[in-house]
CSV table of C-alpha atoms and ligand atoms in Angstrom, one decimal:
chain,number,residue,atom,x,y,z
A,765,MET,CA,407.0,66.9,84.7
A,766,ILE,CA,408.6,64.8,82.0
A,767,ASP,CA,406.6,63.4,79.1
A,768,PRO,CA,407.2,60.0,77.5
A,769,PHE,CA,409.6,61.6,74.9
A,770,GLY,CA,411.9,63.0,77.6
A,771,ARG,CA,410.6,66.6,77.2
A,772,HIS,CA,410.4,68.7,80.4
A,773,ILE,CA,407.0,70.4,80.5
A,774,SER,CA,407.7,73.8,82.0
A,775,TYR,CA,405.4,76.1,80.1
A,776,LEU,CA,401.7,76.5,80.4
A,777,ARG,CA,399.6,78.8,78.3
A,778,ILE,CA,396.1,79.5,79.7
A,779,SER,CA,393.3,80.9,77.6
A,780,VAL,CA,391.4,83.0,80.2
A,781,THR,CA,388.4,83.7,77.9
A,782,ASP,CA,387.3,82.8,74.4
A,783,ARG,CA,386.0,86.3,73.9
A,784,CYS,CA,387.8,89.0,72.0
A,785,ASP,CA,387.0,92.6,71.0
A,786,PHE,CA,388.6,92.0,67.6
A,787,ARG,CA,387.5,89.5,64.9
A,788,CYS,CA,390.8,88.9,63.0
A,789,VAL,CA,389.9,87.4,59.6
A,790,TYR,CA,392.3,84.4,59.9
A,791,CYS,CA,391.2,83.7,63.5
A,792,MET,CA,387.5,84.1,63.9
A,793,ALA,CA,384.3,84.3,61.9
A,794,GLU,CA,382.4,87.7,61.9
A,795,GLU,CA,379.6,86.1,63.9
A,796,MET,CA,381.0,84.0,66.7
A,797,THR,CA,379.1,82.0,69.3
A,798,PHE,CA,380.9,82.4,72.5
A,799,LEU,CA,380.8,79.9,75.4
A,800,PRO,CA,378.1,80.0,78.1
A,801,LYS,CA,379.4,81.5,81.3
A,802,ALA,CA,378.9,78.3,83.4
A,803,ASP,CA,381.3,76.4,81.1
A,804,VAL,CA,384.1,79.0,81.6
A,805,LEU,CA,386.4,78.6,84.6
A,806,THR,CA,386.1,81.3,87.2
A,807,LEU,CA,389.2,83.4,87.9
A,808,GLU,CA,389.6,81.5,91.2
A,809,GLU,CA,389.5,78.1,89.3
A,810,ILE,CA,392.1,79.4,86.8
A,811,ASP,CA,394.3,80.4,89.7
A,812,ARG,CA,393.9,77.0,91.3
A,813,LEU,CA,394.7,75.2,88.1
A,814,GLY,CA,397.6,77.5,87.2
A,815,SER,CA,399.0,77.0,90.8
A,816,ALA,CA,398.7,73.2,90.4
A,817,PHE,CA,400.9,73.4,87.3
A,818,VAL,CA,403.4,75.6,89.1
A,819,ARG,CA,403.5,73.1,92.0
A,820,LEU,CA,404.2,70.4,89.5
A,821,GLY,CA,407.1,72.2,87.9
A,822,VAL,CA,405.8,74.7,85.4
A,823,LYS,CA,408.1,77.8,85.3
A,824,LYS,CA,406.4,79.9,82.8
A,825,LEU,CA,402.8,80.9,82.6
A,826,ARG,CA,401.3,82.9,79.7
A,827,LEU,CA,397.8,84.2,79.8
A,828,THR,CA,396.1,84.5,76.5
A,829,GLY,CA,392.7,84.1,74.9
A,830,GLY,CA,390.6,85.3,73.2
A,831,GLU,CA,391.7,88.6,74.5
A,832,PRO,CA,392.9,88.2,78.1
A,833,LEU,CA,392.5,91.9,79.0
A,834,VAL,CA,388.8,91.9,78.1
A,835,ARG,CA,388.1,89.4,80.9
A,836,LYS,CA,386.5,91.2,83.8
A,837,ASN,CA,388.8,91.5,86.8
A,838,VAL,CA,391.6,89.7,85.0
A,839,MET,CA,394.1,91.8,87.0
A,840,SER,CA,393.0,90.0,90.2
A,841,LEU,CA,394.2,86.8,88.4
A,842,PHE,CA,397.5,88.3,87.5
A,843,GLU,CA,397.8,89.5,91.1
A,844,ASN,CA,397.1,86.1,92.6
A,845,LEU,CA,399.4,84.2,90.2
A,846,SER,CA,402.2,86.7,90.8
A,847,ARG,CA,402.6,85.3,94.3
A,848,HIS,CA,404.4,82.4,92.7
A,849,LEU,CA,406.9,84.9,91.2
A,850,LYS,CA,407.6,86.2,94.7
A,851,THR,CA,408.3,82.7,96.0
A,852,GLY,CA,410.5,81.9,93.0
A,853,ALA,CA,408.5,78.9,92.1
A,854,LEU,CA,407.5,80.6,88.9
A,855,GLU,CA,410.1,82.3,86.7
A,856,GLU,CA,407.9,84.2,84.3
A,857,LEU,CA,404.3,85.4,84.2
A,858,THR,CA,403.4,87.0,80.9
A,859,LEU,CA,400.6,87.5,78.4
A,860,THR,CA,399.7,87.7,74.7
A,861,THR,CA,397.4,90.6,73.9
A,862,ASN,CA,395.9,92.4,71.0
A,863,GLY,CA,396.9,95.6,72.8
A,864,SER,CA,393.5,97.3,72.7
A,865,GLN,CA,393.4,97.7,76.5
A,866,LEU,CA,397.2,97.7,77.2
A,867,ALA,CA,397.5,101.4,77.6
A,868,GLU,CA,395.4,101.1,80.8
A,869,PHE,CA,396.9,97.8,82.1
A,870,ALA,CA,400.6,98.1,81.2
A,871,ALA,CA,401.8,99.9,84.4
A,872,PRO,CA,399.8,97.7,86.9
A,873,LEU,CA,401.0,94.5,85.0
A,874,ALA,CA,404.6,95.7,85.2
A,875,GLU,CA,404.2,96.4,88.9
A,876,LEU,CA,403.1,92.8,89.5
A,877,GLY,CA,406.3,91.5,87.9
A,878,VAL,CA,405.2,91.0,84.2
A,879,LYS,CA,408.4,91.7,82.4
A,880,ARG,CA,407.5,90.9,78.8
A,881,VAL,CA,404.4,91.1,76.6
A,882,ASN,CA,403.5,89.9,73.2
A,883,VAL,CA,401.4,92.3,71.2
A,884,SER,CA,399.7,91.2,68.0
A,885,ILE,CA,400.1,93.8,65.2
A,886,ASP,CA,399.7,92.5,61.6
A,887,THR,CA,400.0,95.8,59.8
A,888,LEU,CA,401.1,99.4,60.4
A,889,ASP,CA,398.5,100.7,58.0
A,890,PRO,CA,395.5,102.0,60.1
A,891,ALA,CA,392.9,101.2,57.4
A,892,LYS,CA,394.3,97.8,56.8
A,893,PHE,CA,394.5,97.1,60.5
A,894,THR,CA,390.8,97.8,60.9
A,895,GLU,CA,390.1,95.6,57.9
A,896,ILE,CA,392.1,92.6,59.3
A,897,THR,CA,390.8,92.9,62.8
A,898,ARG,CA,387.3,93.9,61.5
A,899,ARG,CA,387.0,96.5,64.3
A,900,GLY,CA,390.4,97.3,65.9
A,901,LYS,CA,392.0,100.8,66.0
A,902,LEU,CA,395.8,100.8,65.3
A,903,ASP,CA,396.5,104.0,67.2
A,904,LYS,CA,395.0,102.5,70.4
A,905,VAL,CA,397.1,99.3,70.0
A,906,LEU,CA,400.3,101.3,69.4
A,907,GLU,CA,399.5,103.4,72.5
A,908,GLY,CA,399.3,100.2,74.4
A,909,ALA,CA,402.6,98.9,73.1
A,910,PHE,CA,404.4,102.2,73.9
A,911,ALA,CA,402.8,102.2,77.4
A,912,ALA,CA,404.2,98.7,78.0
A,913,ARG,CA,407.7,99.8,76.9
A,914,GLU,CA,407.3,102.9,79.1
A,915,ALA,CA,406.5,100.7,82.1
A,916,GLY,CA,409.7,98.8,81.5
A,917,MET,CA,408.4,95.7,79.7
A,918,LYS,CA,410.0,94.1,76.8
A,919,VAL,CA,407.7,94.1,73.9
A,920,LYS,CA,407.5,91.4,71.2
A,921,VAL,CA,405.3,92.1,68.2
A,922,ASN,CA,403.5,89.0,66.7
A,923,THR,CA,402.6,89.4,63.0
A,924,VAL,CA,400.7,86.7,61.1
A,925,ALA,CA,402.0,86.7,57.5
A,926,LEU,CA,399.1,87.0,55.1
A,927,ARG,CA,399.5,86.6,51.4
A,928,GLY,CA,398.6,89.8,49.5
A,929,VAL,CA,397.6,91.5,52.7
A,930,ASN,CA,400.7,92.4,54.7
A,931,GLU,CA,403.1,90.6,52.3
A,932,GLN,CA,404.7,93.9,51.1
A,933,GLU,CA,405.1,95.3,54.6
A,934,MET,CA,407.6,92.9,56.0
A,935,ASP,CA,410.6,95.2,55.5
A,936,ASP,CA,408.7,98.1,57.1
A,937,LEU,CA,407.7,96.0,60.1
A,938,VAL,CA,411.3,94.9,60.6
A,939,ALA,CA,412.5,98.6,60.4
A,940,TRP,CA,409.7,99.9,62.6
A,941,CYS,CA,410.2,97.2,65.3
A,942,GLY,CA,414.0,97.9,65.2
A,943,LYS,CA,413.3,101.6,65.7
A,944,GLN,CA,411.0,101.0,68.6
A,945,GLY,CA,413.2,98.4,70.3
A,946,PHE,CA,410.7,95.7,69.8
A,947,ASP,CA,411.4,92.1,68.8
A,948,LEU,CA,409.3,90.8,65.9
A,949,CYS,CA,407.9,87.3,65.5
A,950,LEU,CA,406.3,86.3,62.1
A,951,ILE,CA,403.7,83.6,62.2
A,952,GLU,CA,402.4,81.4,59.4
A,953,THR,CA,398.6,81.0,59.3
A,954,MET,CA,397.5,77.8,61.0
A,955,PRO,CA,394.4,75.9,59.9
A,956,LEU,CA,392.4,76.2,63.2
A,957,GLY,CA,388.7,76.6,63.4
A,958,ASP,CA,386.1,77.7,60.8
A,959,ILE,CA,386.5,81.2,59.5
A,960,ASP,CA,384.5,83.0,56.8
A,961,GLY,CA,387.2,83.0,54.1
A,962,ASP,CA,389.5,80.6,52.3
A,963,ARG,CA,392.6,79.8,54.2
A,964,THR,CA,394.6,78.7,51.2
A,965,ASP,CA,394.3,82.3,50.0
A,966,GLN,CA,395.9,83.6,53.2
A,967,TYR,CA,398.8,81.2,53.4
A,968,LEU,CA,402.2,82.8,52.9
A,969,PRO,CA,405.2,80.6,53.5
A,970,LEU,CA,407.7,82.2,55.8
A,971,SER,CA,410.6,80.6,53.9
A,972,LEU,CA,409.7,83.0,51.1
A,973,VAL,CA,409.4,86.0,53.5
A,974,ARG,CA,412.7,85.1,55.1
A,975,SER,CA,414.5,85.0,51.7
A,976,ARG,CA,413.1,88.3,50.7
A,977,LEU,CA,414.0,89.9,54.0
A,978,ALA,CA,417.6,88.5,53.7
A,979,ALA,CA,418.0,90.6,50.5
A,980,ARG,CA,417.7,93.8,52.6
A,981,TRP,CA,418.7,92.8,56.1
A,982,THR,CA,421.7,91.0,57.6
A,983,LEU,CA,420.0,88.1,59.4
A,984,GLU,CA,422.5,86.6,61.8
A,985,GLU,CA,421.8,83.0,63.1
A,986,SER,CA,421.0,83.1,66.7
A,987,ASP,CA,420.8,80.3,69.3
A,988,LYS,CA,417.9,82.1,71.1
A,989,ARG,CA,415.3,79.5,71.9
A,990,THR,CA,412.1,79.8,73.9
A,991,GLY,CA,411.3,76.0,73.8
A,992,GLY,CA,408.6,77.0,71.4
A,993,PRO,CA,408.1,76.9,67.7
A,994,ALA,CA,409.9,80.1,66.9
A,995,ARG,CA,413.3,80.1,65.3
A,996,TYR,CA,415.1,83.4,65.8
A,997,VAL,CA,417.7,85.4,63.9
A,998,ARG,CA,419.2,88.8,64.9
A,999,VAL,CA,418.8,91.6,62.5
A,1000,ALA,CA,422.3,93.1,62.5
A,1001,GLU,CA,421.1,96.6,61.4
A,1002,THR,CA,418.6,97.0,64.2
A,1003,GLY,CA,420.0,94.7,66.9
A,1004,GLN,CA,416.5,93.2,67.5
A,1005,TYR,CA,415.4,89.6,67.2
A,1006,LEU,CA,413.3,88.4,64.4
A,1007,GLY,CA,411.4,85.1,64.9
A,1008,PHE,CA,409.7,82.8,62.5
A,1009,ILE,CA,406.9,80.4,63.6
A,1010,THR,CA,406.5,77.9,60.8
A,1011,PRO,CA,404.3,75.0,62.0
A,1012,LEU,CA,403.3,74.0,58.5
A,1013,THR,CA,406.7,74.0,56.8
A,1014,HIS,CA,408.9,72.8,59.7
A,1015,ASN,CA,408.7,70.4,62.5
A,1016,PHE,CA,409.3,72.0,65.9
A,1017,CYS,CA,407.9,69.3,68.1
A,1018,GLU,CA,411.1,67.7,69.4
A,1019,SER,CA,411.8,70.6,71.7
A,1020,CYS,CA,408.2,71.4,72.7
A,1021,ASN,CA,408.0,72.2,76.4
A,1022,ARG,CA,404.4,73.5,76.5
A,1023,VAL,CA,400.8,72.5,77.1
A,1024,ARG,CA,397.7,74.6,76.7
A,1025,LEU,CA,394.7,75.0,78.9
A,1026,THR,CA,391.4,76.4,77.5
A,1027,CYS,CA,389.1,78.7,79.4
A,1028,THR,CA,386.8,75.7,80.0
A,1029,GLY,CA,389.6,73.8,81.8
A,1030,THR,CA,390.4,71.4,78.9
A,1031,LEU,CA,394.1,70.7,78.6
A,1032,PHE,CA,395.5,70.2,75.2
A,1033,MET,CA,398.9,68.5,75.2
A,1034,CYS,CA,399.6,69.6,71.6
A,1035,LEU,CA,398.3,72.6,69.6
A,1036,GLY,CA,397.9,70.4,66.5
A,1037,GLN,CA,396.1,67.3,68.0
A,1038,GLU,CA,392.6,66.7,69.4
A,1039,ASP,CA,393.6,64.6,72.4
A,1040,SER,CA,392.9,66.4,75.7
A,1041,ALA,CA,392.1,66.1,79.4
A,1042,ASP,CA,389.1,67.6,81.1
A,1043,LEU,CA,390.6,69.2,84.2
A,1044,ARG,CA,387.4,71.2,85.0
A,1045,ALA,CA,385.5,68.0,86.0
A,1046,VAL,CA,388.3,67.0,88.3
A,1047,LEU,CA,388.6,70.5,89.7
A,1048,ARG,CA,384.9,70.8,90.4
A,1049,ALA,CA,384.6,67.3,91.9
A,1050,SER,CA,386.8,68.0,94.9
A,1051,ALA,CA,388.4,70.9,96.8
A,1052,ASP,CA,391.3,68.7,97.4
A,1053,ASP,CA,394.1,68.9,94.8
A,1054,THR,CA,395.3,65.3,95.0
A,1055,ALA,CA,393.1,64.1,92.1
A,1056,LEU,CA,393.9,67.2,90.2
A,1057,ASP,CA,397.7,66.7,90.4
A,1058,ALA,CA,397.2,63.1,89.3
A,1059,ALA,CA,395.0,64.1,86.3
A,1060,ILE,CA,397.6,66.6,85.2
A,1061,ARG,CA,400.4,64.0,85.4
A,1062,GLU,CA,398.2,61.5,83.5
A,1063,ALA,CA,397.6,64.0,80.8
A,1064,ILE,CA,401.3,64.8,80.4
A,1065,SER,CA,401.9,61.1,80.0
A,1066,ARG,CA,399.8,61.3,76.8
A,1067,LYS,CA,401.6,64.2,75.2
A,1068,PRO,CA,402.1,63.2,71.6
A,1069,LYS,CA,405.4,63.2,69.8
A,1070,GLY,CA,404.2,65.7,67.3
A,1071,HIS,CA,401.5,67.0,65.1
A,1072,ASP,CA,400.6,67.2,61.5
A,1073,PHE,CA,398.7,70.3,60.3
A,1074,ILE,CA,397.4,70.0,56.8
A,1075,ILE,CA,395.7,72.8,54.9
A,1076,ASP,CA,393.1,70.7,53.1
A,1077,ARG,CA,393.2,72.3,49.6
A,1078,ARG,CA,390.4,70.1,48.2
A,1079,HIS,CA,387.8,70.6,50.9
A,1080,ASN,CA,388.9,73.9,52.3
A,1081,ARG,CA,388.4,72.5,55.8
A,1082,PRO,CA,390.4,73.5,58.9
A,1083,ALA,CA,392.7,70.8,60.1
A,1084,LEU,CA,391.2,71.2,63.6
A,1085,GLY,CA,387.7,72.4,64.4
A,1086,ARG,CA,388.6,74.6,67.4
A,1087,HIS,CA,389.6,78.2,67.0
A,1088,MET,CA,393.0,79.6,68.2
A,1089,SER,CA,390.9,81.8,70.5
A,1090,VAL,CA,389.7,78.7,72.3
A,1091,THR,CA,393.0,76.9,72.6
A,1092,GLY,CA,394.9,80.1,73.2
A,1093,GLY,CA,397.4,81.3,70.7
B,900,LIG,N1,394.0,88.3,71.7
B,900,LIG,C1,395.4,88.1,71.9
B,900,LIG,C2,396.2,88.5,70.6
B,900,LIG,O1,395.6,89.1,69.7
B,900,LIG,O2,397.4,88.3,70.6
B,900,LIG,C3,395.7,86.6,72.2
B,900,LIG,C4,395.1,85.5,71.5
B,900,LIG,S1,395.4,85.4,69.8
B,900,LIG,C5,394.5,83.9,69.4
B,900,LIG,C6,397.2,84.9,69.8
B,900,LIG,C7,397.9,84.9,68.5
B,900,LIG,O3,397.4,83.9,67.6
B,900,LIG,C8,397.8,86.2,67.8
B,900,LIG,O4,399.1,86.7,67.4
B,900,LIG,C9,397.0,85.9,66.5
B,900,LIG,O5,397.4,86.7,65.4
B,900,LIG,C10,397.4,84.4,66.3
B,900,LIG,N2,396.5,83.6,65.5
B,900,LIG,C11,395.2,83.5,65.7
B,900,LIG,N3,394.7,82.7,64.8
B,900,LIG,C12,395.7,82.2,64.0
B,900,LIG,C13,395.8,81.3,62.9
B,900,LIG,N4,394.8,80.7,62.4
B,900,LIG,N5,397.1,81.1,62.5
B,900,LIG,C14,398.2,81.7,63.0
B,900,LIG,N6,398.1,82.6,64.0
B,900,LIG,C15,396.9,82.8,64.5
């Protein structure tokens, strides 16, 4: 699938649930209203949709959420989708997780051919971790990350940079990830969905974080690209990669190879734009996949050139109403 700007669409992220066992302060409000069950795709429907994308040329599937591992029977979905790894149609099946259930699922996931996992860890301070996630336990998440490594998976830690919260911990995170053999990806806060606090308070530009890190670490330019928004350097002292996702301060759209499917079957062609396609209606209208394939192709033909997130400082409004947990981070 090639979009109007010549970009090959080879990467699909699927949010398998909007639910999560954490309530990270930058992501969700304390009291969230989750979607009614009938609106959410069944695991069989997600498999059918994911498989349609693979048939149309998607090479990489990432399951996310919400928290993918809290969805009941989610392993049956991984198992079904892993058949495309066996045929070679799919090159990678992976997930982004908060790690709370990973200790239990790491080995079975690895057995199905999941080779890499992104685990979100914003701080290594247990009390602060519970504060940021409003309910998470750091030791359980670390146990999960270690279990994934033990099972042979490559672990990448995702850390959202938060002003005055984990700002002083960046050196420690680089050192710790280096010691554990984990890559680290720092993320700027994105203005998605209503949360209880003020986003402009949380925003920490990664340009500043990077220049501070460069005072202690040797950051070697790298040509590692994932087709996504991250720009990577190699930390010479640890040998691990360090990524920076800076959607607000840099434009990364020209190499975008991805689209995102929500757990209700809405396809967003761009994380930062509202335009979408309702694939659930097409899916539920017929058991035949002809219309579905056509609807996917039509949606890709509408993939926009780029996006423009703006943190609205006057009104303190999110740039987009939907939460990251709906679109899939
Ligand atoms: N529950 C899983 C997890 O914790 O990784 C997957 C979903 S979560 C929405 C995916 C990633 O998005 C996490 O690394 C999270 O920190 C990040 N995230 C959520 N809201 C964000 C926001 N407003 N700005 C930047 N990153 C955000």
